[in-house]
PDB file of C-alpha atoms in Angstrom:
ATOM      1  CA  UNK V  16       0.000   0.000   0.000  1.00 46.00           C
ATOM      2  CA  UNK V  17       2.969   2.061   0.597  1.00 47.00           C
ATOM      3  CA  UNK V  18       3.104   2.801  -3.367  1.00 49.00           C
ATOM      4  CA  UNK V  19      -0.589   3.694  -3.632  1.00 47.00           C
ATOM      5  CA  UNK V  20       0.560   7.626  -2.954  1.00 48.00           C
ATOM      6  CA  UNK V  21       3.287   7.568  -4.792  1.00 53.00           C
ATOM      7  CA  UNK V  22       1.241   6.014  -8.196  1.00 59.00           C
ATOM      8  CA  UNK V  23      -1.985   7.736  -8.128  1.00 66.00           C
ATOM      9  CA  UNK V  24      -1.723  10.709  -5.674  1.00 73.00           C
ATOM     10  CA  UNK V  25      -4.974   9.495  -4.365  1.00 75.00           C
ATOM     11  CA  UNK V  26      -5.320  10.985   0.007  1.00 76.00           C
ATOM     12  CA  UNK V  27      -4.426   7.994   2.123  1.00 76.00           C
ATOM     13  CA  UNK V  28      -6.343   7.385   5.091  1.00 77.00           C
ATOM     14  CA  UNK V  29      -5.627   9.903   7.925  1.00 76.00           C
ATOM     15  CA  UNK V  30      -2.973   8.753  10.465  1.00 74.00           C
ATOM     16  CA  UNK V  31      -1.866   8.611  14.084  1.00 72.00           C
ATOM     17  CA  UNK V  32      -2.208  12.494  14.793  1.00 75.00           C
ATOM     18  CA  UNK V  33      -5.502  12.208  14.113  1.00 80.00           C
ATOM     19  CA  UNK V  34      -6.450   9.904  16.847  1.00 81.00           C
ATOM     20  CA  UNK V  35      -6.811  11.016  20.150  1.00 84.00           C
ATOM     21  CA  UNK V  36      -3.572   8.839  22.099  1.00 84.00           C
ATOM     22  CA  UNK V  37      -5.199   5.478  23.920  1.00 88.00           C
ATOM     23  CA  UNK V  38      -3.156   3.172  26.283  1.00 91.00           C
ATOM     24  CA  UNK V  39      -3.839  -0.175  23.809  1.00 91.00           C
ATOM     25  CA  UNK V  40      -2.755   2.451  21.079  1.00 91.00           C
ATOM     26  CA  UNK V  41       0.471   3.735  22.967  1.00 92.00           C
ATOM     27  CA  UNK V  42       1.046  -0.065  24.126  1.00 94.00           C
ATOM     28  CA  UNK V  43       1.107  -1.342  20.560  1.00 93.00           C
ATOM     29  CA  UNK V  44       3.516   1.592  19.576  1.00 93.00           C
ATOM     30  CA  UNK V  45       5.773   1.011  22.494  1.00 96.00           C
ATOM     31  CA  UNK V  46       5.639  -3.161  21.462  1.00 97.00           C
ATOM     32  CA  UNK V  47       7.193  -2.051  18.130  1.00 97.00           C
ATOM     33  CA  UNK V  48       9.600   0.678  19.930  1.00 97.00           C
ATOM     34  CA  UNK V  49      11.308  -1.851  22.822  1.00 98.00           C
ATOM     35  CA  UNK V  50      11.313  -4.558  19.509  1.00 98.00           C
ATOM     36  CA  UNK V  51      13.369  -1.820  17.782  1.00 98.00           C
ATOM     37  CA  UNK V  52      15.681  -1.192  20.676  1.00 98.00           C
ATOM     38  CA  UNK V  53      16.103  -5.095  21.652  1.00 98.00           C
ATOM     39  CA  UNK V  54      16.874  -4.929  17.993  1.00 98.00           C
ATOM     40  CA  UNK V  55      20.257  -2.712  18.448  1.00 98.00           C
ATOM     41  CA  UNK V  56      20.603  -3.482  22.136  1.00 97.00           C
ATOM     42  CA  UNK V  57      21.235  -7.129  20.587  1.00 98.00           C
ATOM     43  CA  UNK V  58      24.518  -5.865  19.806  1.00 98.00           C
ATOM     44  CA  UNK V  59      25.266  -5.100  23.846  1.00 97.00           C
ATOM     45  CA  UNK V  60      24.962  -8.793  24.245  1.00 97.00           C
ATOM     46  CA  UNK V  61      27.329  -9.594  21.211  1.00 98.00           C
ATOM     47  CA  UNK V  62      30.473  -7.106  22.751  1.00 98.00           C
ATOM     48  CA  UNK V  63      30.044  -8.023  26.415  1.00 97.00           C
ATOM     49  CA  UNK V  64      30.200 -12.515  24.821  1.00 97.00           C
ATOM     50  CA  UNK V  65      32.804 -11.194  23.027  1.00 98.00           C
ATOM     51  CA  UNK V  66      34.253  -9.273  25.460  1.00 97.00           C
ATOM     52  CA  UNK V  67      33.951 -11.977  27.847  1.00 96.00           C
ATOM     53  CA  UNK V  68      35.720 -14.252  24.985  1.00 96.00           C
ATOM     54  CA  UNK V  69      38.673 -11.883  24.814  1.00 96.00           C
ATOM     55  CA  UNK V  70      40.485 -11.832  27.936  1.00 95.00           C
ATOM     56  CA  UNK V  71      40.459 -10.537  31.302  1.00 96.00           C
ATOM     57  CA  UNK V  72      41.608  -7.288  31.177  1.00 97.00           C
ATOM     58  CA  UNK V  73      39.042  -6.258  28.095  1.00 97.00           C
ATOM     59  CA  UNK V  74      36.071  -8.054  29.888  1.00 97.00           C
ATOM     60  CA  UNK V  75      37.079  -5.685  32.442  1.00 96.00           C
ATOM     61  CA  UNK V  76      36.963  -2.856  30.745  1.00 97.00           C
ATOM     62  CA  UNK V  77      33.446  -3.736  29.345  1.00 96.00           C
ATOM     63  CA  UNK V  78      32.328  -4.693  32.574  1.00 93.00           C
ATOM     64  CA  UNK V  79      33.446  -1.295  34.436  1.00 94.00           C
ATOM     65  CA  UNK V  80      31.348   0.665  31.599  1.00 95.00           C
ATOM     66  CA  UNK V  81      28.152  -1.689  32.444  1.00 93.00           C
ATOM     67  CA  UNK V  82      28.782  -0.897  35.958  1.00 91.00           C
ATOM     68  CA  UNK V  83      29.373   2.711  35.913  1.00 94.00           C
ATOM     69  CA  UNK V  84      25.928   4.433  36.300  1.00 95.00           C
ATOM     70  CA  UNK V  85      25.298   5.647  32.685  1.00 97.00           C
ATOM     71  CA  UNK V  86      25.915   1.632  32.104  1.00 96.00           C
ATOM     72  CA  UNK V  87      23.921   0.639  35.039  1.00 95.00           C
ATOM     73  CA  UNK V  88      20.540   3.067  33.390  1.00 97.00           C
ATOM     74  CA  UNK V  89      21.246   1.557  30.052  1.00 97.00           C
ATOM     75  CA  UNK V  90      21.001  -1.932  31.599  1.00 96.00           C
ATOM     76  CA  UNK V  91      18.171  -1.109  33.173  1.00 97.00           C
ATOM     77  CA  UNK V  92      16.302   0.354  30.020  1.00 97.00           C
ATOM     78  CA  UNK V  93      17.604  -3.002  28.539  1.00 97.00           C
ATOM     79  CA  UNK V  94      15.879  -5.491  31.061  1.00 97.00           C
ATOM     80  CA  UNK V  95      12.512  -3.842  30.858  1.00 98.00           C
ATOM     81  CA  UNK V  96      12.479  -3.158  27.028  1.00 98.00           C
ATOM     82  CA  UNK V  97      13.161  -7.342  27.174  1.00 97.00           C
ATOM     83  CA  UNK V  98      10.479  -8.304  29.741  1.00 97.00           C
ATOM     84  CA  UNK V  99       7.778  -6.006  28.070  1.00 97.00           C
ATOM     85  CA  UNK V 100       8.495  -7.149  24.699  1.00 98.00           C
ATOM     86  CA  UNK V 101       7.808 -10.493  26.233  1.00 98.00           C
ATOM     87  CA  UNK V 102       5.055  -9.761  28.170  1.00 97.00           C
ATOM     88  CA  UNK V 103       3.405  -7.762  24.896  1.00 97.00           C
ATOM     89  CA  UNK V 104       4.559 -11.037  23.083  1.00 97.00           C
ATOM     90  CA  UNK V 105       2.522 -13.389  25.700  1.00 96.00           C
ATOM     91  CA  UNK V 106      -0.134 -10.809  24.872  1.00 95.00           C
ATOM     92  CA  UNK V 107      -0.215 -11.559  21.401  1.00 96.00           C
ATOM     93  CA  UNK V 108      -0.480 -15.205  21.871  1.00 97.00           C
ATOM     94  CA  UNK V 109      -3.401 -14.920  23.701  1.00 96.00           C
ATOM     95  CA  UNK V 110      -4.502 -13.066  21.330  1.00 96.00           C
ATOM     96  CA  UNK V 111      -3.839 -15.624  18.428  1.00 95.00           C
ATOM     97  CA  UNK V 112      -6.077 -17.736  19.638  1.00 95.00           C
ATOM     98  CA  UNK V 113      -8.802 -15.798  18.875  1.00 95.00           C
ATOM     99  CA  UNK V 114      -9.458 -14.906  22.884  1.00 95.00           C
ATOM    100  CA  UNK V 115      -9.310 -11.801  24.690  1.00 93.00           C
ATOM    101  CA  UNK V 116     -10.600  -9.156  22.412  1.00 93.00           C
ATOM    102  CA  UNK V 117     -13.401  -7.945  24.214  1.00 94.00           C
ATOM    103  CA  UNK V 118     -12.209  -4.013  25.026  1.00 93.00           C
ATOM    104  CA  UNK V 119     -12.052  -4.525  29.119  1.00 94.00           C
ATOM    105  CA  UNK V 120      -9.806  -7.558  28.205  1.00 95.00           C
ATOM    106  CA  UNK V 121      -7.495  -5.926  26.248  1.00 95.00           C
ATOM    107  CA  UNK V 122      -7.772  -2.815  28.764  1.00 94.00           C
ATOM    108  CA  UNK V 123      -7.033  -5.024  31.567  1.00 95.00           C
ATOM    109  CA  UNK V 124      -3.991  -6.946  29.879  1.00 95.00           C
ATOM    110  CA  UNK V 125      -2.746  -3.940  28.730  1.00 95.00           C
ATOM    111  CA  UNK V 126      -2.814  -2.192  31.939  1.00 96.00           C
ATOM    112  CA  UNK V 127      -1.778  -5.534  33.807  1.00 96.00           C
ATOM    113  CA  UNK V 128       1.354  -6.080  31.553  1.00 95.00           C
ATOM    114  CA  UNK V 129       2.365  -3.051  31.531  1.00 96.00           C
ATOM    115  CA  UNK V 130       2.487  -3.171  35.413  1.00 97.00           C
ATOM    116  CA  UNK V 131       3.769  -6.437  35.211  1.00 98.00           C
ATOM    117  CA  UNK V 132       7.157  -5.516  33.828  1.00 97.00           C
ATOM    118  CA  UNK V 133       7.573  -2.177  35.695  1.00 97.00           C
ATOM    119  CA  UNK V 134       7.681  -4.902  38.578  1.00 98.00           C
ATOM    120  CA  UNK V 135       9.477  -7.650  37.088  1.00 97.00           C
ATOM    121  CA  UNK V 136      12.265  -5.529  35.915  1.00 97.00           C
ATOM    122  CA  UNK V 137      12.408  -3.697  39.752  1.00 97.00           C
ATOM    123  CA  UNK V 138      12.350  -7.534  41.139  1.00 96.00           C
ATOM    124  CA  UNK V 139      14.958  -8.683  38.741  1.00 96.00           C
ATOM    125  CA  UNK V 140      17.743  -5.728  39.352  1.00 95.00           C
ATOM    126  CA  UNK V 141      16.915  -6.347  43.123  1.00 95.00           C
ATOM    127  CA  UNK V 142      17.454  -9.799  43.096  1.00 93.00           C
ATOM    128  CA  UNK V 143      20.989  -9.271  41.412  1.00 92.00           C
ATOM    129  CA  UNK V 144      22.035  -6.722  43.311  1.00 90.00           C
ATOM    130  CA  UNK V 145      21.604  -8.546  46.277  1.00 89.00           C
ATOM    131  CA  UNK V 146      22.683 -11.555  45.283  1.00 85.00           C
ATOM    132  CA  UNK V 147      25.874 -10.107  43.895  1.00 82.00           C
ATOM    133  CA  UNK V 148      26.430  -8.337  47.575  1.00 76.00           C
ATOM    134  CA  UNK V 149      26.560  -4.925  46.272  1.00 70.00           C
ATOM    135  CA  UNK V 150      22.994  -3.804  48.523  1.00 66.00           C
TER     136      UNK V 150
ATOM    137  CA  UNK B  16       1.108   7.233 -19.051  1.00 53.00           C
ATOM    138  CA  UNK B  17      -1.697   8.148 -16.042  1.00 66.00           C
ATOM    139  CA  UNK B  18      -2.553   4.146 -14.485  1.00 76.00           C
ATOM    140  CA  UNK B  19      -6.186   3.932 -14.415  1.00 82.00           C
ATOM    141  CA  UNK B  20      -6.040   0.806 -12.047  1.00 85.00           C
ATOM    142  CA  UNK B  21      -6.008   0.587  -8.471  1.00 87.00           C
ATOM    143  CA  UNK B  22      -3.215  -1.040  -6.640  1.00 84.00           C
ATOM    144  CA  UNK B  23      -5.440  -3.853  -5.398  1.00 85.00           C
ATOM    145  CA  UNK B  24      -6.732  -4.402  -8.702  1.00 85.00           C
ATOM    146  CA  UNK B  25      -3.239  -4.752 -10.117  1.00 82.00           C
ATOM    147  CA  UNK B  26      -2.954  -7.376  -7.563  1.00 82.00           C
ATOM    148  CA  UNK B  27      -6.211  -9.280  -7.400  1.00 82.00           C
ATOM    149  CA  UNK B  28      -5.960 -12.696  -9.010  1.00 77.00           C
ATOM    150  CA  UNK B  29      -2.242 -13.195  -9.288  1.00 76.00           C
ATOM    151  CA  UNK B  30      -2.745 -15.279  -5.968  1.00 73.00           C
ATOM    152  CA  UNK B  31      -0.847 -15.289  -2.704  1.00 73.00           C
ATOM    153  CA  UNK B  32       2.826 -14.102  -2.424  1.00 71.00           C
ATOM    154  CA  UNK B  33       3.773 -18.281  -2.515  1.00 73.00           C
ATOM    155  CA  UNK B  34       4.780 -17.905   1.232  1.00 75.00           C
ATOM    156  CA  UNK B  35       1.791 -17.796   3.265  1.00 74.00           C
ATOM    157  CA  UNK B  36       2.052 -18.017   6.747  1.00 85.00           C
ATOM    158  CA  UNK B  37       5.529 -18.767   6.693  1.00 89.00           C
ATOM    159  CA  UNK B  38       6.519 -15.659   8.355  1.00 92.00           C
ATOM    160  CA  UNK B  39       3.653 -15.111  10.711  1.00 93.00           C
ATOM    161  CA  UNK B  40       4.850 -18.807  11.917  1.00 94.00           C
ATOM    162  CA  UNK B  41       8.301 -18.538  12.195  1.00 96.00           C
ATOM    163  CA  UNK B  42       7.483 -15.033  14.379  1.00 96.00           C
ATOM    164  CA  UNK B  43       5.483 -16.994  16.616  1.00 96.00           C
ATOM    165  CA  UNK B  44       7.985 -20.350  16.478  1.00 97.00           C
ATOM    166  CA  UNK B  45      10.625 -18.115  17.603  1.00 98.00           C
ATOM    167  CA  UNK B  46       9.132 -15.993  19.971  1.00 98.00           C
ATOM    168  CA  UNK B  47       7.899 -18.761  22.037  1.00 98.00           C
ATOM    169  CA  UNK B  48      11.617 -20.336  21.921  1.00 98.00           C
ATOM    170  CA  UNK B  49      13.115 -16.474  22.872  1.00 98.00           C
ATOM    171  CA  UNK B  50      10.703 -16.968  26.170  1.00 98.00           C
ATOM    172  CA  UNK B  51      12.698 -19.364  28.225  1.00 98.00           C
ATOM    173  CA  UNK B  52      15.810 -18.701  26.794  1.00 98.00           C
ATOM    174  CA  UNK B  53      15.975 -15.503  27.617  1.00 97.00           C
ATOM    175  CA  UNK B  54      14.611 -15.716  30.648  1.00 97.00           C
ATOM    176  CA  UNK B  55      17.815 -18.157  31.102  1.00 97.00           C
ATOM    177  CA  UNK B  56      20.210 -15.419  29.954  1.00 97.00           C
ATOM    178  CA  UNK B  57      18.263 -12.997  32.004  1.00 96.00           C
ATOM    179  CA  UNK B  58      18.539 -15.152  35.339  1.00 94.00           C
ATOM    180  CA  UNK B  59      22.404 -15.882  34.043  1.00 95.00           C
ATOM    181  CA  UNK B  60      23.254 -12.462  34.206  1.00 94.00           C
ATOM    182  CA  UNK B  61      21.700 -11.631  37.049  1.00 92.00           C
ATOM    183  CA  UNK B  62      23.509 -14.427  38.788  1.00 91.00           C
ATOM    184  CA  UNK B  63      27.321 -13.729  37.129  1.00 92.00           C
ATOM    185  CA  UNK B  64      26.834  -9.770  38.231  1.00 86.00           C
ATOM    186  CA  UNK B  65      29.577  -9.005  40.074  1.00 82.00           C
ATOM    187  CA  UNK B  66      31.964 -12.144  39.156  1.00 88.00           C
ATOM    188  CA  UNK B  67      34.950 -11.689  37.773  1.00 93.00           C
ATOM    189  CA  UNK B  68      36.219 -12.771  34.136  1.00 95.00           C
ATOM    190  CA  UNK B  69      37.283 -16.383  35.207  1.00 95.00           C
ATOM    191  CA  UNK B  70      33.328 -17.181  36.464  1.00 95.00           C
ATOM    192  CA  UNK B  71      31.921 -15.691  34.026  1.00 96.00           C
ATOM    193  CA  UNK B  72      33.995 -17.011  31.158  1.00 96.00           C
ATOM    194  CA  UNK B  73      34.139 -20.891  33.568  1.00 95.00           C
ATOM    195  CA  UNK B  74      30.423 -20.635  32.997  1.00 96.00           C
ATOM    196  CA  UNK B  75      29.258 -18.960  29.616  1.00 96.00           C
ATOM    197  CA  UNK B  76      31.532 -21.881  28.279  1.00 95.00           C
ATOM    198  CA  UNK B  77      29.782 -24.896  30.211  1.00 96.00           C
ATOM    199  CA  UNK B  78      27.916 -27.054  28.015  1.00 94.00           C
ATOM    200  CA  UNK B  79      24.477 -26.176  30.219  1.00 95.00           C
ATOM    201  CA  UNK B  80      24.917 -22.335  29.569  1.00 97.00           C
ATOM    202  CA  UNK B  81      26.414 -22.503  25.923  1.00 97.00           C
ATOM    203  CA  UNK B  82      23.938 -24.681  24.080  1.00 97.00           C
ATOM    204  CA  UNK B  83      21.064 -22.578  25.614  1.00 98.00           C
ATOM    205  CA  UNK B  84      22.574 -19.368  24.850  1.00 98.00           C
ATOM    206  CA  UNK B  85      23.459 -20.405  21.373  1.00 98.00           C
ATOM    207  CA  UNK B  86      19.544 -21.605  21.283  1.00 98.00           C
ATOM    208  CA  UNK B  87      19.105 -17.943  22.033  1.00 98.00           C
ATOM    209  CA  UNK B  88      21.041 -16.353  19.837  1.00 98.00           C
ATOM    210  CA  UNK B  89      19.642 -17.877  16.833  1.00 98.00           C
ATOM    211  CA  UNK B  90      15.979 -17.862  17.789  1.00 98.00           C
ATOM    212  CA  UNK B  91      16.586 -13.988  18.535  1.00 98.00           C
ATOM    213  CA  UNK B  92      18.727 -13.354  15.171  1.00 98.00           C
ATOM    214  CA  UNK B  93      15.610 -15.082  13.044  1.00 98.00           C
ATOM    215  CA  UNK B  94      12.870 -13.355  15.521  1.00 98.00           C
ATOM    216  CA  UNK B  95      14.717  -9.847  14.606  1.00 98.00           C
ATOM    217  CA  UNK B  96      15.349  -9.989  11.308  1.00 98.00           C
ATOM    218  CA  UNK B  97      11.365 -10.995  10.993  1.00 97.00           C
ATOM    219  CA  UNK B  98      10.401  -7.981  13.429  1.00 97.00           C
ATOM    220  CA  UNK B  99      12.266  -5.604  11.765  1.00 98.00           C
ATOM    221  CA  UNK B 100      11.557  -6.647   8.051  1.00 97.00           C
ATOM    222  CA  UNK B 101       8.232  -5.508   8.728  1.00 96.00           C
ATOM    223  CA  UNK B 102       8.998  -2.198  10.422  1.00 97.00           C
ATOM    224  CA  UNK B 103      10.951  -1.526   6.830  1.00 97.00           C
ATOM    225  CA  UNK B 104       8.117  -2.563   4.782  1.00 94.00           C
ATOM    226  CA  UNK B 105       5.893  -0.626   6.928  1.00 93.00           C
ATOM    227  CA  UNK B 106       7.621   2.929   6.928  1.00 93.00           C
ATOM    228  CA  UNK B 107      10.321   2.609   3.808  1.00 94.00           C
ATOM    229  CA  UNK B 108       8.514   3.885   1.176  1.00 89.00           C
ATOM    230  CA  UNK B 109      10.684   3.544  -2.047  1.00 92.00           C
ATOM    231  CA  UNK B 110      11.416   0.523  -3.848  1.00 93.00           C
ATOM    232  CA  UNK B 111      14.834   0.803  -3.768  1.00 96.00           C
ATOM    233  CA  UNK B 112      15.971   2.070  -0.611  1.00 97.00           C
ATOM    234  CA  UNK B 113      13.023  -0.685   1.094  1.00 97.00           C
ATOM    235  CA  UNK B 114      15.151  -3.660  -0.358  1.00 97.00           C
ATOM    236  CA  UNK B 115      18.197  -2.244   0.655  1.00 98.00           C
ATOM    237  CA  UNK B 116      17.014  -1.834   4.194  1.00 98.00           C
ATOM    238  CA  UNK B 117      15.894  -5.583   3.972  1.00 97.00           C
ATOM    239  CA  UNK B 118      19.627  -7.015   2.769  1.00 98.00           C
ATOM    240  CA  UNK B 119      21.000  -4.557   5.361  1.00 98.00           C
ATOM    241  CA  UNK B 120      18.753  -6.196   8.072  1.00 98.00           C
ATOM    242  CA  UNK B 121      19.382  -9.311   6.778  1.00 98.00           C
ATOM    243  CA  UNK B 122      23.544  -8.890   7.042  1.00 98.00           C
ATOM    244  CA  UNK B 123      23.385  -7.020  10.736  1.00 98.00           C
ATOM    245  CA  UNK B 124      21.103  -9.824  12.063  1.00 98.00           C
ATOM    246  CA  UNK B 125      23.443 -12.428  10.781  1.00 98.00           C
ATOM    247  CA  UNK B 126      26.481 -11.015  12.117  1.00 98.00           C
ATOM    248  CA  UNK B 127      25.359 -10.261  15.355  1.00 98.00           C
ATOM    249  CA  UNK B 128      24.749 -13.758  15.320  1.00 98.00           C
ATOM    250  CA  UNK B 129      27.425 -14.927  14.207  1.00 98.00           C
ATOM    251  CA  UNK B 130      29.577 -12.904  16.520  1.00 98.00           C
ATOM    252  CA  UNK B 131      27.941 -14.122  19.476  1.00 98.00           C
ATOM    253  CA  UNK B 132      28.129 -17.871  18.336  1.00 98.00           C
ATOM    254  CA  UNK B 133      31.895 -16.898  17.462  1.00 98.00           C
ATOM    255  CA  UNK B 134      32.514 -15.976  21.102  1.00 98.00           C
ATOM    256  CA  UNK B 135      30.467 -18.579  22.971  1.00 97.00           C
ATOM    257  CA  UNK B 136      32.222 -21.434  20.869  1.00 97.00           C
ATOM    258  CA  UNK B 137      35.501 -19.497  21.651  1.00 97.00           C
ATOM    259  CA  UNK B 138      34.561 -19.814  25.100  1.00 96.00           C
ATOM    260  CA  UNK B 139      33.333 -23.610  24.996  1.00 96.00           C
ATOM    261  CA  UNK B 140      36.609 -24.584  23.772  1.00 93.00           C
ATOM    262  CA  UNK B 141      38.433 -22.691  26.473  1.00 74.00           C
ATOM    263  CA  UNK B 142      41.147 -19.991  24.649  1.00 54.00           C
TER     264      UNK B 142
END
């Protein structure tokens, strides 16, 4: 469809700024957003393997910049872009089966995985830290 | 020469695009697989924070953490490339810079995969 301007010049339907902004519509958008940043984040995982393949002293390195604070937000940004993508994912299974359509469904498991990963992500960066001594 | 048909009606009859639901599938396929994997790398992580390089490299190297992670890496390589292939085809608007956005995707998936399967093997057999 993405030719149909460029062809005939016919108007295309009107798009997002048109619609007044709705949580399912926002939680879609942000489903495609944390995809795209898992997307480049992807390569975080490939330097710190690689890293980690290297030797000590660069693994170091790469681990004192995950560590430092800047690191540390990214990290964070990193896990929950991760666990909501999943959780969106989950979503979309349901979703697949042909179940859960009715609007105070999708309003609830919007709202309720949205909360869900605010809270997983908290429980998961906890957990390390705590394991790992450092609270 | 002004084209008097419609872009469906260019399109109507010539049948389906010979691939079905092959990408739908292979979405789903390897979304489901990305679910307890990376939940493994996730709880991984969480467990090697704070070791230092002989730990972490002792255990991404193990046979219990390597085949899992290179599970991962694969399932996630295929799962992004399909993800972001339709991102391009959704907002890339010209025919030529849409398929070049598709091999690009194609090549940076596959060598982020690669690299990580690079360093994981490098790991498993302990250089």
């Amino acid at each position: 469809m993405a030719n149909a301007k460029s062809q005939t010049g016919r108007p295309l339907s009107p798009h997002l700024q048109i619609y007044k902004p709705m949580l399912t519509m926002m939680m879609s958008i942000l489903h495609r957003m944390t995809g795209a940043a898992l997307y480049l984040g992807s390569l975080l995982l490939a330097w710190w393997l690689i890293a980690a393949a290297t030797g000590p002293d660069y693994f170091n390195f790469v681990n004192g910049l995950a560590g430092s604070l800047p690191g540390k937000l990214v990290l964070f940004g990193y896990t929950w872009a991760l666990i909501h993508h999943m959780l969106g994912g989950l979503r979309h299974f349901i979703w697949d089966t042909g179940r859960g359509f009715e609007l105070p469904t999708v309003e609830f498991m919007v709202r309720a995985s949205l909360a869900a990963s605010l809270g997983l992500t908290v429980f998961i960066w906890a957990a390390a830290l705590f394991y790992s001594g450092a609270v | 020469m002004a084209d008097m048909r419609t872009p469906l009606n260019k399109v109507r009859g010539l049948g389906s695009a010979k691939e079905g639901a092959d990408h739908f599938w292979r979405q789903r396929v390897t979304a489901l697989a990305n679910i307890p994997l990376t939940l493994f790398l996730v709880v991984s992580i969480a467990l090697l924070a704070g070791g230092d390089h002989a730990q972490v490299a002792a255990y991404l190297g193990s046979p219990l953490a390597a085949v899992p992670l290179l599970a991962l890496v694969i399932s996630a390589a295929i799962h992004m490339r399909l993800g972001m292939q339709v991102i391009i085809e959704d907002y890339v608007y010209g025919e030529g810079a849409k398929v070049l956005c598709l091999v690009a995707n194609t090549f940076f998936t596959g060598l982020v995969a690669l690299t990580c399967v690079y360093a994981i093997i490098k790991l498993s057999l302990g250089s």
